[in-house]
């Protein structure tokens, strides 16, 4: 991919709608070999873009899903103790000397080590997803791993990546990620898309939806995002909702339809409650008026 336009076109072929600003950081991350740090609300396409980039480049996607308590051993490698025990017992029973217990046969590769292995297709895409769920010690560890792309296994020696992986980190910003880690990366805030772009995304992901239904769904979800909600709906919810409506053969929104299908859009009872009674109708009327105004 030789230009920002190339990035946009290639991602569009994967049904990923990428704005100019995001395409620019993706282009630069690939060109400069820098990790890309994507922060933003839930369901705005952060994970999906890593998949789309890997598919576009024909690279393997390796995903390290972060969670509270994730430590270096679960991220890099572990020894298969059970298999080692079996090998020892089998050797003892047969009166033989046990095999080398610290060889590839007993090594369980976790995503970071996997991402450093040579790959004929080229360096893989390493997605470090939802980094904000881990803790600071793990971040410090990652910082080191991302700076030299090598892993030392005391029993085996140092393994280094022949070509550094393409690294994409994501965060929902439930906490701030440390500056030192961010400094290594190119940063982009993934916001909710504007109306036209969200229509484009819906056209790519739910092409069966009519233009009229798409416009209503997107406008309504966009309107919901301006409400005081516990959890605002992401693009994922827009797509889900449209698919639910299609499955129900709905051609246009109505207060009843909204009430019946709101669970596709809002995932907290408190939020759903806010749209009870005449509230859904009020919002829908507003949305319709805006749509009529914009032609
Ligand atoms: N720009 C986009 N182009 C195409 N599809 C998109 C886009 N943004 C979001 N989507 C769709 O929304 C869904 C959710 O996106 P994704 O899982 O990447 O969100 P996320 O930002 O990783 O959310 P979370 O923070 O909850 O993990 C995807 O399956 C994809 O279909
Ligand atoms: Mg995600």
PDB file of C-alpha atoms and ligand atoms in Angstrom:
ATOM      1  CA  UNK A   1       0.000   0.000   0.000  1.00  0.00           C
ATOM      2  CA  UNK A   2       1.781   3.050  -1.319  1.00  0.00           C
ATOM      3  CA  UNK A   3      -0.551   5.840  -0.357  1.00  0.00           C
ATOM      4  CA  UNK A   4      -3.329   6.806   2.019  1.00  0.00           C
ATOM      5  CA  UNK A   5      -5.797   6.287  -0.821  1.00  0.00           C
ATOM      6  CA  UNK A   6      -4.479   2.753  -1.268  1.00  0.00           C
ATOM      7  CA  UNK A   7      -5.155   2.054   2.396  1.00  0.00           C
ATOM      8  CA  UNK A   8      -8.718   3.317   2.116  1.00  0.00           C
ATOM      9  CA  UNK A   9      -9.366   1.314  -1.041  1.00  0.00           C
ATOM     10  CA  UNK A  10      -7.824  -1.875   0.300  1.00  0.00           C
ATOM     11  CA  UNK A  11      -9.774  -1.676   3.544  1.00  0.00           C
ATOM     12  CA  UNK A  12     -12.985  -0.907   1.653  1.00  0.00           C
ATOM     13  CA  UNK A  13     -12.475  -4.191  -0.193  1.00  0.00           C
ATOM     14  CA  UNK A  14     -12.642  -5.844   3.232  1.00  0.00           C
ATOM     15  CA  UNK A  15     -15.892  -3.954   3.905  1.00  0.00           C
ATOM     16  CA  UNK A  16     -14.076  -1.680   6.318  1.00  0.00           C
ATOM     17  CA  UNK A  17     -14.963   1.980   5.932  1.00  0.00           C
ATOM     18  CA  UNK A  18     -11.969   4.035   6.919  1.00  0.00           C
ATOM     19  CA  UNK A  19     -11.908   7.820   7.223  1.00  0.00           C
ATOM     20  CA  UNK A  20      -8.982   9.842   5.961  1.00  0.00           C
ATOM     21  CA  UNK A  21      -7.458  10.445   9.407  1.00  0.00           C
ATOM     22  CA  UNK A  22      -7.517   6.763  10.367  1.00  0.00           C
ATOM     23  CA  UNK A  23      -6.217   5.738   6.942  1.00  0.00           C
ATOM     24  CA  UNK A  24      -3.340   8.161   7.430  1.00  0.00           C
ATOM     25  CA  UNK A  25      -2.176   6.665  10.729  1.00  0.00           C
ATOM     26  CA  UNK A  26      -2.571   3.157   9.318  1.00  0.00           C
ATOM     27  CA  UNK A  27      -0.452   4.131   6.330  1.00  0.00           C
ATOM     28  CA  UNK A  28       2.198   5.688   8.562  1.00  0.00           C
ATOM     29  CA  UNK A  29       2.218   2.751  10.987  1.00  0.00           C
ATOM     30  CA  UNK A  30       2.876   0.375   8.103  1.00  0.00           C
ATOM     31  CA  UNK A  31       5.392   2.644   6.419  1.00  0.00           C
ATOM     32  CA  UNK A  32       7.372   3.504   9.554  1.00  0.00           C
ATOM     33  CA  UNK A  33       6.949   0.137  11.224  1.00  0.00           C
ATOM     34  CA  UNK A  34       5.443   1.727  14.314  1.00  0.00           C
ATOM     35  CA  UNK A  35       2.779   0.183  16.539  1.00  0.00           C
ATOM     36  CA  UNK A  36      -0.660   1.712  16.145  1.00  0.00           C
ATOM     37  CA  UNK A  37      -2.563   2.588  19.286  1.00  0.00           C
ATOM     38  CA  UNK A  38      -6.320   2.900  18.766  1.00  0.00           C
ATOM     39  CA  UNK A  39      -8.420   4.247  21.567  1.00  0.00           C
ATOM     40  CA  UNK A  40     -12.159   4.845  21.477  1.00  0.00           C
ATOM     41  CA  UNK A  41     -15.662   3.942  22.476  1.00  0.00           C
ATOM     42  CA  UNK A  42     -16.936   0.375  22.349  1.00  0.00           C
ATOM     43  CA  UNK A  43     -18.037  -0.961  18.994  1.00  0.00           C
ATOM     44  CA  UNK A  44     -16.367   1.646  16.804  1.00  0.00           C
ATOM     45  CA  UNK A  45     -14.283  -0.727  14.696  1.00  0.00           C
ATOM     46  CA  UNK A  46     -10.974  -0.906  16.571  1.00  0.00           C
ATOM     47  CA  UNK A  47     -10.711  -4.688  16.616  1.00  0.00           C
ATOM     48  CA  UNK A  48     -12.177  -5.012  13.151  1.00  0.00           C
ATOM     49  CA  UNK A  49      -9.546  -2.849  11.505  1.00  0.00           C
ATOM     50  CA  UNK A  50      -6.785  -5.187  12.664  1.00  0.00           C
ATOM     51  CA  UNK A  51      -8.633  -8.061  11.002  1.00  0.00           C
ATOM     52  CA  UNK A  52      -9.132  -6.009   7.845  1.00  0.00           C
ATOM     53  CA  UNK A  53      -5.436  -5.018   7.690  1.00  0.00           C
ATOM     54  CA  UNK A  54      -4.320  -8.626   8.135  1.00  0.00           C
ATOM     55  CA  UNK A  55      -6.737  -9.810   5.444  1.00  0.00           C
ATOM     56  CA  UNK A  56      -5.652  -7.061   3.058  1.00  0.00           C
ATOM     57  CA  UNK A  57      -1.975  -7.834   3.463  1.00  0.00           C
ATOM     58  CA  UNK A  58      -2.503 -11.593   3.469  1.00  0.00           C
ATOM     59  CA  UNK A  59      -0.852 -11.842   6.877  1.00  0.00           C
ATOM     60  CA  UNK A  60      -1.730 -13.961   9.833  1.00  0.00           C
ATOM     61  CA  UNK A  61      -3.677 -12.196  12.584  1.00  0.00           C
ATOM     62  CA  UNK A  62      -2.504 -13.043  16.077  1.00  0.00           C
ATOM     63  CA  UNK A  63      -4.666 -11.725  18.855  1.00  0.00           C
ATOM     64  CA  UNK A  64      -3.641 -11.175  22.416  1.00  0.00           C
ATOM     65  CA  UNK A  65      -6.875 -10.546  24.282  1.00  0.00           C
ATOM     66  CA  UNK A  66      -6.020  -8.650  27.457  1.00  0.00           C
ATOM     67  CA  UNK A  67      -7.741  -9.217  30.764  1.00  0.00           C
ATOM     68  CA  UNK A  68      -7.175  -8.399  34.392  1.00  0.00           C
ATOM     69  CA  UNK A  69      -4.351 -10.532  35.731  1.00  0.00           C
ATOM     70  CA  UNK A  70      -2.842 -11.323  32.324  1.00  0.00           C
ATOM     71  CA  UNK A  71       0.836 -11.985  32.944  1.00  0.00           C
ATOM     72  CA  UNK A  72       3.910 -12.419  30.826  1.00  0.00           C
ATOM     73  CA  UNK A  73       3.776 -16.206  30.872  1.00  0.00           C
ATOM     74  CA  UNK A  74       0.242 -16.352  29.478  1.00  0.00           C
ATOM     75  CA  UNK A  75       1.207 -13.762  26.871  1.00  0.00           C
ATOM     76  CA  UNK A  76       4.532 -15.235  25.729  1.00  0.00           C
ATOM     77  CA  UNK A  77       5.003 -18.925  26.507  1.00  0.00           C
ATOM     78  CA  UNK A  78       4.428 -21.600  29.071  1.00  0.00           C
ATOM     79  CA  UNK A  79       5.932 -24.992  29.641  1.00  0.00           C
ATOM     80  CA  UNK A  80       3.539 -27.864  29.252  1.00  0.00           C
ATOM     81  CA  UNK A  81       3.995 -29.361  32.715  1.00  0.00           C
ATOM     82  CA  UNK A  82       1.477 -32.126  32.147  1.00  0.00           C
ATOM     83  CA  UNK A  83       3.261 -33.333  29.014  1.00  0.00           C
ATOM     84  CA  UNK A  84       6.622 -33.082  30.771  1.00  0.00           C
ATOM     85  CA  UNK A  85       5.320 -35.249  33.609  1.00  0.00           C
ATOM     86  CA  UNK A  86       3.972 -37.826  31.193  1.00  0.00           C
ATOM     87  CA  UNK A  87       7.319 -37.925  29.386  1.00  0.00           C
ATOM     88  CA  UNK A  88       9.197 -38.411  32.659  1.00  0.00           C
ATOM     89  CA  UNK A  89       6.857 -41.214  33.793  1.00  0.00           C
ATOM     90  CA  UNK A  90       7.008 -42.948  30.409  1.00  0.00           C
ATOM     91  CA  UNK A  91      10.803 -42.797  30.432  1.00  0.00           C
ATOM     92  CA  UNK A  92      10.939 -44.122  33.991  1.00  0.00           C
ATOM     93  CA  UNK A  93       8.570 -46.981  33.186  1.00  0.00           C
ATOM     94  CA  UNK A  94      10.658 -47.953  30.167  1.00  0.00           C
ATOM     95  CA  UNK A  95      13.939 -47.581  32.047  1.00  0.00           C
ATOM     96  CA  UNK A  96      15.101 -44.860  29.642  1.00  0.00           C
ATOM     97  CA  UNK A  97      16.497 -41.412  30.258  1.00  0.00           C
ATOM     98  CA  UNK A  98      13.787 -38.773  29.849  1.00  0.00           C
ATOM     99  CA  UNK A  99      13.868 -36.555  26.717  1.00  0.00           C
ATOM    100  CA  UNK A 100      14.895 -32.898  26.816  1.00  0.00           C
ATOM    101  CA  UNK A 101      12.013 -31.441  28.775  1.00  0.00           C
ATOM    102  CA  UNK A 102      12.738 -27.899  27.667  1.00  0.00           C
ATOM    103  CA  UNK A 103      12.440 -28.275  23.936  1.00  0.00           C
ATOM    104  CA  UNK A 104       9.863 -27.162  21.392  1.00  0.00           C
ATOM    105  CA  UNK A 105       7.905 -30.355  22.096  1.00  0.00           C
ATOM    106  CA  UNK A 106       6.955 -29.062  25.518  1.00  0.00           C
ATOM    107  CA  UNK A 107       6.706 -25.377  24.742  1.00  0.00           C
ATOM    108  CA  UNK A 108       3.261 -23.805  24.570  1.00  0.00           C
ATOM    109  CA  UNK A 109       3.557 -20.707  22.447  1.00  0.00           C
ATOM    110  CA  UNK A 110       1.363 -17.816  23.448  1.00  0.00           C
ATOM    111  CA  UNK A 111       0.567 -14.885  21.109  1.00  0.00           C
ATOM    112  CA  UNK A 112       3.686 -12.765  21.657  1.00  0.00           C
ATOM    113  CA  UNK A 113       6.067 -15.622  20.952  1.00  0.00           C
ATOM    114  CA  UNK A 114       3.917 -16.809  18.072  1.00  0.00           C
ATOM    115  CA  UNK A 115       4.116 -13.323  16.544  1.00  0.00           C
ATOM    116  CA  UNK A 116       7.926 -13.486  16.536  1.00  0.00           C
ATOM    117  CA  UNK A 117       8.163 -16.710  14.573  1.00  0.00           C
ATOM    118  CA  UNK A 118       9.177 -16.429  10.932  1.00  0.00           C
ATOM    119  CA  UNK A 119       6.277 -16.645   8.518  1.00  0.00           C
ATOM    120  CA  UNK A 120       6.654 -17.139   4.763  1.00  0.00           C
ATOM    121  CA  UNK A 121       3.715 -14.789   4.146  1.00  0.00           C
ATOM    122  CA  UNK A 122       5.509 -11.986   6.001  1.00  0.00           C
ATOM    123  CA  UNK A 123       5.369 -10.700   9.552  1.00  0.00           C
ATOM    124  CA  UNK A 124       1.946 -11.239  11.119  1.00  0.00           C
ATOM    125  CA  UNK A 125      -0.419  -8.605  12.451  1.00  0.00           C
ATOM    126  CA  UNK A 126      -0.302  -8.688  16.239  1.00  0.00           C
ATOM    127  CA  UNK A 127      -3.480  -7.342  17.806  1.00  0.00           C
ATOM    128  CA  UNK A 128      -3.096  -6.506  21.477  1.00  0.00           C
ATOM    129  CA  UNK A 129      -6.760  -6.022  22.221  1.00  0.00           C
ATOM    130  CA  UNK A 130      -8.268  -4.065  25.116  1.00  0.00           C
ATOM    131  CA  UNK A 131      -4.989  -3.183  26.728  1.00  0.00           C
ATOM    132  CA  UNK A 132      -6.752  -1.080  29.367  1.00  0.00           C
ATOM    133  CA  UNK A 133      -7.944  -4.286  31.001  1.00  0.00           C
ATOM    134  CA  UNK A 134      -4.446  -5.291  32.078  1.00  0.00           C
ATOM    135  CA  UNK A 135      -2.353  -3.723  34.807  1.00  0.00           C
ATOM    136  CA  UNK A 136       0.758  -1.548  34.855  1.00  0.00           C
ATOM    137  CA  UNK A 137       3.320  -4.308  35.352  1.00  0.00           C
ATOM    138  CA  UNK A 138       2.066  -5.993  32.227  1.00  0.00           C
ATOM    139  CA  UNK A 139       2.238  -2.714  30.347  1.00  0.00           C
ATOM    140  CA  UNK A 140       5.842  -2.281  31.416  1.00  0.00           C
ATOM    141  CA  UNK A 141       6.560  -5.762  30.188  1.00  0.00           C
ATOM    142  CA  UNK A 142       4.889  -5.023  26.865  1.00  0.00           C
ATOM    143  CA  UNK A 143       6.862  -1.843  26.465  1.00  0.00           C
ATOM    144  CA  UNK A 144      10.021  -3.897  26.539  1.00  0.00           C
ATOM    145  CA  UNK A 145       8.676  -6.611  24.297  1.00  0.00           C
ATOM    146  CA  UNK A 146       7.606  -4.020  21.717  1.00  0.00           C
ATOM    147  CA  UNK A 147      10.954  -2.299  21.737  1.00  0.00           C
ATOM    148  CA  UNK A 148      13.154  -5.226  20.792  1.00  0.00           C
ATOM    149  CA  UNK A 149      10.820  -7.975  19.612  1.00  0.00           C
ATOM    150  CA  UNK A 150      12.775 -10.664  21.260  1.00  0.00           C
ATOM    151  CA  UNK A 151      11.991 -13.099  23.967  1.00  0.00           C
ATOM    152  CA  UNK A 152      14.425 -14.872  26.189  1.00  0.00           C
ATOM    153  CA  UNK A 153      13.465 -18.325  27.348  1.00  0.00           C
ATOM    154  CA  UNK A 154      16.008 -19.190  30.042  1.00  0.00           C
ATOM    155  CA  UNK A 155      16.090 -22.876  29.129  1.00  0.00           C
ATOM    156  CA  UNK A 156      16.346 -22.284  25.387  1.00  0.00           C
ATOM    157  CA  UNK A 157      17.930 -18.924  24.684  1.00  0.00           C
ATOM    158  CA  UNK A 158      16.757 -15.811  22.916  1.00  0.00           C
ATOM    159  CA  UNK A 159      14.258 -15.860  20.098  1.00  0.00           C
ATOM    160  CA  UNK A 160      14.005 -12.732  18.000  1.00  0.00           C
ATOM    161  CA  UNK A 161      11.575 -11.838  15.260  1.00  0.00           C
ATOM    162  CA  UNK A 162      13.194 -11.890  11.791  1.00  0.00           C
ATOM    163  CA  UNK A 163      10.820  -9.067  10.878  1.00  0.00           C
ATOM    164  CA  UNK A 164       8.846  -7.178  13.531  1.00  0.00           C
ATOM    165  CA  UNK A 165       5.112  -7.855  13.493  1.00  0.00           C
ATOM    166  CA  UNK A 166       2.618  -5.143  12.597  1.00  0.00           C
ATOM    167  CA  UNK A 167       1.317  -4.208  16.025  1.00  0.00           C
ATOM    168  CA  UNK A 168      -2.110  -2.781  16.747  1.00  0.00           C
ATOM    169  CA  UNK A 169      -3.111  -1.992  20.315  1.00  0.00           C
ATOM    170  CA  UNK A 170      -6.635  -1.073  21.318  1.00  0.00           C
ATOM    171  CA  UNK A 171      -8.137   0.429  24.437  1.00  0.00           C
ATOM    172  CA  UNK A 172     -11.615   1.423  25.576  1.00  0.00           C
ATOM    173  CA  UNK A 173      -9.999   3.895  27.910  1.00  0.00           C
ATOM    174  CA  UNK A 174     -11.445   2.463  31.098  1.00  0.00           C
ATOM    175  CA  UNK A 175      -8.116   3.710  32.439  1.00  0.00           C
ATOM    176  CA  UNK A 176      -5.268   5.703  30.952  1.00  0.00           C
ATOM    177  CA  UNK A 177      -2.503   3.714  29.359  1.00  0.00           C
ATOM    178  CA  UNK A 178       0.975   4.807  30.371  1.00  0.00           C
ATOM    179  CA  UNK A 179       2.665   7.586  28.391  1.00  0.00           C
ATOM    180  CA  UNK A 180       5.801   5.557  27.847  1.00  0.00           C
ATOM    181  CA  UNK A 181       3.869   2.945  25.937  1.00  0.00           C
ATOM    182  CA  UNK A 182       1.859   5.514  23.986  1.00  0.00           C
ATOM    183  CA  UNK A 183       5.044   7.302  23.016  1.00  0.00           C
ATOM    184  CA  UNK A 184       6.203   4.223  21.110  1.00  0.00           C
ATOM    185  CA  UNK A 185       3.023   4.205  19.074  1.00  0.00           C
ATOM    186  CA  UNK A 186       1.104   6.254  16.580  1.00  0.00           C
ATOM    187  CA  UNK A 187      -2.132   7.237  18.274  1.00  0.00           C
ATOM    188  CA  UNK A 188      -5.634   7.634  16.936  1.00  0.00           C
ATOM    189  CA  UNK A 189      -8.923   8.245  18.721  1.00  0.00           C
ATOM    190  CA  UNK A 190     -11.643   6.229  17.000  1.00  0.00           C
ATOM    191  CA  UNK A 191     -14.810   8.257  17.361  1.00  0.00           C
ATOM    192  CA  UNK A 192     -18.370   7.402  16.455  1.00  0.00           C
ATOM    193  CA  UNK A 193     -18.694   7.974  12.717  1.00  0.00           C
ATOM    194  CA  UNK A 194     -20.597  10.937  11.321  1.00  0.00           C
ATOM    195  CA  UNK A 195     -23.996  10.230   9.731  1.00  0.00           C
ATOM    196  CA  UNK A 196     -22.810   9.703   6.155  1.00  0.00           C
ATOM    197  CA  UNK A 197     -19.963   7.454   7.156  1.00  0.00           C
ATOM    198  CA  UNK A 198     -22.170   5.346   9.370  1.00  0.00           C
ATOM    199  CA  UNK A 199     -24.553   4.924   6.427  1.00  0.00           C
ATOM    200  CA  UNK A 200     -21.588   3.778   4.353  1.00  0.00           C
ATOM    201  CA  UNK A 201     -20.610   1.276   7.050  1.00  0.00           C
ATOM    202  CA  UNK A 202     -24.152  -0.032   7.215  1.00  0.00           C
ATOM    203  CA  UNK A 203     -24.257  -0.356   3.420  1.00  0.00           C
ATOM    204  CA  UNK A 204     -21.055  -2.403   3.607  1.00  0.00           C
ATOM    205  CA  UNK A 205     -22.149  -4.621   6.488  1.00  0.00           C
ATOM    206  CA  UNK A 206     -25.899  -4.941   5.954  1.00  0.00           C
ATOM    207  CA  UNK A 207     -26.319  -4.300   2.227  1.00  0.00           C
ATOM    208  CA  UNK A 208     -29.821  -5.801   2.245  1.00  0.00           C
ATOM    209  CA  UNK A 209     -31.168  -2.861   4.233  1.00  0.00           C
ATOM    210  CA  UNK A 210     -33.041  -0.302   2.126  1.00  0.00           C
ATOM    211  CA  UNK A 211     -31.751   3.243   1.948  1.00  0.00           C
ATOM    212  CA  UNK A 212     -34.809   4.478   3.837  1.00  0.00           C
ATOM    213  CA  UNK A 213     -34.426   1.997   6.692  1.00  0.00           C
ATOM    214  CA  UNK A 214     -30.664   2.575   6.887  1.00  0.00           C
ATOM    215  CA  UNK A 215     -31.149   6.308   7.197  1.00  0.00           C
ATOM    216  CA  UNK A 216     -33.726   5.931   9.941  1.00  0.00           C
ATOM    217  CA  UNK A 217     -31.676   3.419  11.884  1.00  0.00           C
ATOM    218  CA  UNK A 218     -28.481   5.458  11.686  1.00  0.00           C
ATOM    219  CA  UNK A 219     -30.243   8.724  12.502  1.00  0.00           C
ATOM    220  CA  UNK A 220     -31.985   7.133  15.470  1.00  0.00           C
ATOM    221  CA  UNK A 221     -28.811   5.572  16.844  1.00  0.00           C
ATOM    222  CA  UNK A 222     -26.956   8.848  16.355  1.00  0.00           C
ATOM    223  CA  UNK A 223     -29.734  10.617  18.216  1.00  0.00           C
ATOM    224  CA  UNK A 224     -29.507   8.042  21.037  1.00  0.00           C
ATOM    225  CA  UNK A 225     -25.802   8.777  21.405  1.00  0.00           C
ATOM    226  CA  UNK A 226     -26.643  12.338  22.379  1.00  0.00           C
ATOM    227  CA  UNK A 227     -28.870  11.112  25.220  1.00  0.00           C
ATOM    228  CA  UNK A 228     -27.597  10.667  28.728  1.00  0.00           C
ATOM    229  CA  UNK A 229     -27.101   6.902  28.623  1.00  0.00           C
ATOM    230  CA  UNK A 230     -25.087   4.545  30.762  1.00  0.00           C
ATOM    231  CA  UNK A 231     -23.758   2.855  27.641  1.00  0.00           C
ATOM    232  CA  UNK A 232     -24.057   4.551  24.280  1.00  0.00           C
ATOM    233  CA  UNK A 233     -24.577   2.305  21.266  1.00  0.00           C
ATOM    234  CA  UNK A 234     -21.611   1.698  18.962  1.00  0.00           C
ATOM    235  CA  UNK A 235     -21.502   0.977  15.263  1.00  0.00           C
ATOM    236  CA  UNK A 236     -21.769  -2.706  16.089  1.00  0.00           C
ATOM    237  CA  UNK A 237     -25.205  -2.001  17.575  1.00  0.00           C
ATOM    238  CA  UNK A 238     -26.320  -0.050  14.513  1.00  0.00           C
ATOM    239  CA  UNK A 239     -25.462  -3.035  12.331  1.00  0.00           C
ATOM    240  CA  UNK A 240     -27.071  -5.533  14.709  1.00  0.00           C
ATOM    241  CA  UNK A 241     -30.222  -3.511  14.907  1.00  0.00           C
ATOM    242  CA  UNK A 242     -30.521  -3.185  11.146  1.00  0.00           C
ATOM    243  CA  UNK A 243     -30.082  -6.954  10.810  1.00  0.00           C
ATOM    244  CA  UNK A 244     -32.758  -7.589  13.436  1.00  0.00           C
ATOM    245  CA  UNK A 245     -35.163  -5.279  11.640  1.00  0.00           C
ATOM    246  CA  UNK A 246     -34.433  -7.009   8.347  1.00  0.00           C
ATOM    247  CA  UNK A 247     -35.088 -10.386   9.927  1.00  0.00           C
ATOM    248  CA  UNK A 248     -38.465  -9.051  11.054  1.00  0.00           C
ATOM    249  CA  UNK A 249     -39.234  -7.636   7.594  1.00  0.00           C
ATOM    250  CA  UNK A 250     -39.517  -4.159   9.053  1.00  0.00           C
ATOM    251  CA  UNK A 251     -39.521  -1.447   6.403  1.00  0.00           C
ATOM    252  CA  UNK A 252     -39.699   1.605   8.643  1.00  0.00           C
ATOM    253  CA  UNK A 253     -39.186   2.372  12.294  1.00  0.00           C
ATOM    254  CA  UNK A 254     -42.207   2.899  14.505  1.00  0.00           C
ATOM    255  CA  UNK A 255     -42.477   3.353  18.265  1.00  0.00           C
ATOM    256  CA  UNK A 256     -43.720  -0.246  18.610  1.00  0.00           C
ATOM    257  CA  UNK A 257     -40.926  -1.690  16.530  1.00  0.00           C
ATOM    258  CA  UNK A 258     -38.398   0.340  18.519  1.00  0.00           C
ATOM    259  CA  UNK A 259     -39.822  -0.899  21.812  1.00  0.00           C
ATOM    260  CA  UNK A 260     -39.703  -4.522  20.630  1.00  0.00           C
ATOM    261  CA  UNK A 261     -36.149  -4.457  19.264  1.00  0.00           C
ATOM    262  CA  UNK A 262     -34.375  -1.994  21.518  1.00  0.00           C
ATOM    263  CA  UNK A 263     -32.385  -4.817  23.095  1.00  0.00           C
ATOM    264  CA  UNK A 264     -30.264  -4.897  19.938  1.00  0.00           C
ATOM    265  CA  UNK A 265     -29.192  -1.316  20.557  1.00  0.00           C
ATOM    266  CA  UNK A 266     -29.175  -0.712  24.296  1.00  0.00           C
ATOM    267  CA  UNK A 267     -27.778  -3.315  26.619  1.00  0.00           C
ATOM    268  CA  UNK A 268     -28.669  -1.900  30.012  1.00  0.00           C
ATOM    269  CA  UNK A 269     -32.126  -2.019  31.492  1.00  0.00           C
ATOM    270  CA  UNK A 270     -31.750   1.511  32.878  1.00  0.00           C
ATOM    271  CA  UNK A 271     -31.087   2.810  29.375  1.00  0.00           C
ATOM    272  CA  UNK A 272     -33.942   0.821  27.877  1.00  0.00           C
ATOM    273  CA  UNK A 273     -36.245   2.179  30.560  1.00  0.00           C
ATOM    274  CA  UNK A 274     -35.456   5.721  29.471  1.00  0.00           C
ATOM    275  CA  UNK A 275     -37.069   5.026  26.117  1.00  0.00           C
ATOM    276  CA  UNK A 276     -40.298   3.658  27.536  1.00  0.00           C
ATOM    277  CA  UNK A 277     -43.656   5.297  27.041  1.00  0.00           C
ATOM    278  CA  UNK A 278     -43.769   8.231  24.681  1.00  0.00           C
ATOM    279  CA  UNK A 279     -40.023   8.856  24.681  1.00  0.00           C
ATOM    280  CA  UNK A 280     -39.277   6.578  21.714  1.00  0.00           C
ATOM    281  CA  UNK A 281     -41.998   8.311  19.709  1.00  0.00           C
ATOM    282  CA  UNK A 282     -40.659  11.743  20.635  1.00  0.00           C
ATOM    283  CA  UNK A 283     -37.127  10.813  19.481  1.00  0.00           C
ATOM    284  CA  UNK A 284     -38.419   9.167  16.339  1.00  0.00           C
ATOM    285  CA  UNK A 285     -40.451  12.253  15.433  1.00  0.00           C
ATOM    286  CA  UNK A 286     -37.375  14.403  15.904  1.00  0.00           C
ATOM    287  CA  UNK A 287     -35.251  12.082  13.813  1.00  0.00           C
ATOM    288  CA  UNK A 288     -37.859  12.021  11.040  1.00  0.00           C
ATOM    289  CA  UNK A 289     -38.073  15.799  11.029  1.00  0.00           C
ATOM    290  CA  UNK A 290     -34.282  16.072  10.714  1.00  0.00           C
ATOM    291  CA  UNK A 291     -34.176  13.511   7.920  1.00  0.00           C
ATOM    292  CA  UNK A 292     -36.946  15.308   6.032  1.00  0.00           C
ATOM    293  CA  UNK A 293     -35.041  18.571   6.379  1.00  0.00           C
ATOM    294  CA  UNK A 294     -31.838  17.065   4.964  1.00  0.00           C
ATOM    295  CA  UNK A 295     -33.782  15.614   2.067  1.00  0.00           C
TER     296      UNK A 295
HETATM  297  N1  LIG B   1     -15.495   1.530  10.016  1.00  0.00           N
HETATM  298  C1  LIG B   1     -16.134   0.358   9.966  1.00  0.00           C
HETATM  299  N2  LIG B   1     -16.301  -0.281   8.789  1.00  0.00           N
HETATM  300  C2  LIG B   1     -16.951  -1.460   8.750  1.00  0.00           C
HETATM  301  N3  LIG B   1     -17.472  -2.078   9.821  1.00  0.00           N
HETATM  302  C3  LIG B   1     -17.330  -1.497  11.009  1.00  0.00           C
HETATM  303  C4  LIG B   1     -16.653  -0.252  11.145  1.00  0.00           C
HETATM  304  N4  LIG B   1     -16.673   0.103  12.446  1.00  0.00           N
HETATM  305  C5  LIG B   1     -17.321  -0.866  13.093  1.00  0.00           C
HETATM  306  N5  LIG B   1     -17.724  -1.838  12.248  1.00  0.00           N
HETATM  307  C6  LIG B   1     -18.506  -3.014  12.596  1.00  0.00           C
HETATM  308  O1  LIG B   1     -18.790  -2.954  13.962  1.00  0.00           O
HETATM  309  C7  LIG B   1     -18.472  -4.183  14.596  1.00  0.00           C
HETATM  310  C8  LIG B   1     -17.791  -3.866  15.902  1.00  0.00           C
HETATM  311  O2  LIG B   1     -16.522  -3.399  15.666  1.00  0.00           O
HETATM  312  P1  LIG B   1     -15.310  -3.794  16.596  1.00  0.00           P
HETATM  313  O3  LIG B   1     -15.552  -5.093  17.251  1.00  0.00           O
HETATM  314  O4  LIG B   1     -14.080  -3.640  15.806  1.00  0.00           O
HETATM  315  O5  LIG B   1     -15.426  -2.650  17.682  1.00  0.00           O
HETATM  316  P2  LIG B   1     -14.378  -2.287  18.810  1.00  0.00           P
HETATM  317  O6  LIG B   1     -14.047  -0.849  18.612  1.00  0.00           O
HETATM  318  O7  LIG B   1     -13.282  -3.266  18.832  1.00  0.00           O
HETATM  319  O8  LIG B   1     -15.301  -2.414  20.090  1.00  0.00           O
HETATM  320  P3  LIG B   1     -14.887  -2.853  21.577  1.00  0.00           P
HETATM  321  O9  LIG B   1     -14.199  -1.665  22.144  1.00  0.00           O
HETATM  322  O10 LIG B   1     -16.218  -3.116  22.201  1.00  0.00           O
HETATM  323  O11 LIG B   1     -14.032  -4.054  21.456  1.00  0.00           O
HETATM  324  C9  LIG B   1     -17.574  -4.943  13.648  1.00  0.00           C
HETATM  325  O12 LIG B   1     -17.936  -6.289  13.599  1.00  0.00           O
HETATM  326  C10 LIG B   1     -17.812  -4.310  12.313  1.00  0.00           C
HETATM  327  O13 LIG B   1     -18.760  -5.095  11.613  1.00  0.00           O
HETATM  328 MG1  LIG B   2     -12.737  -4.663  20.215  1.00  0.00          MG
END
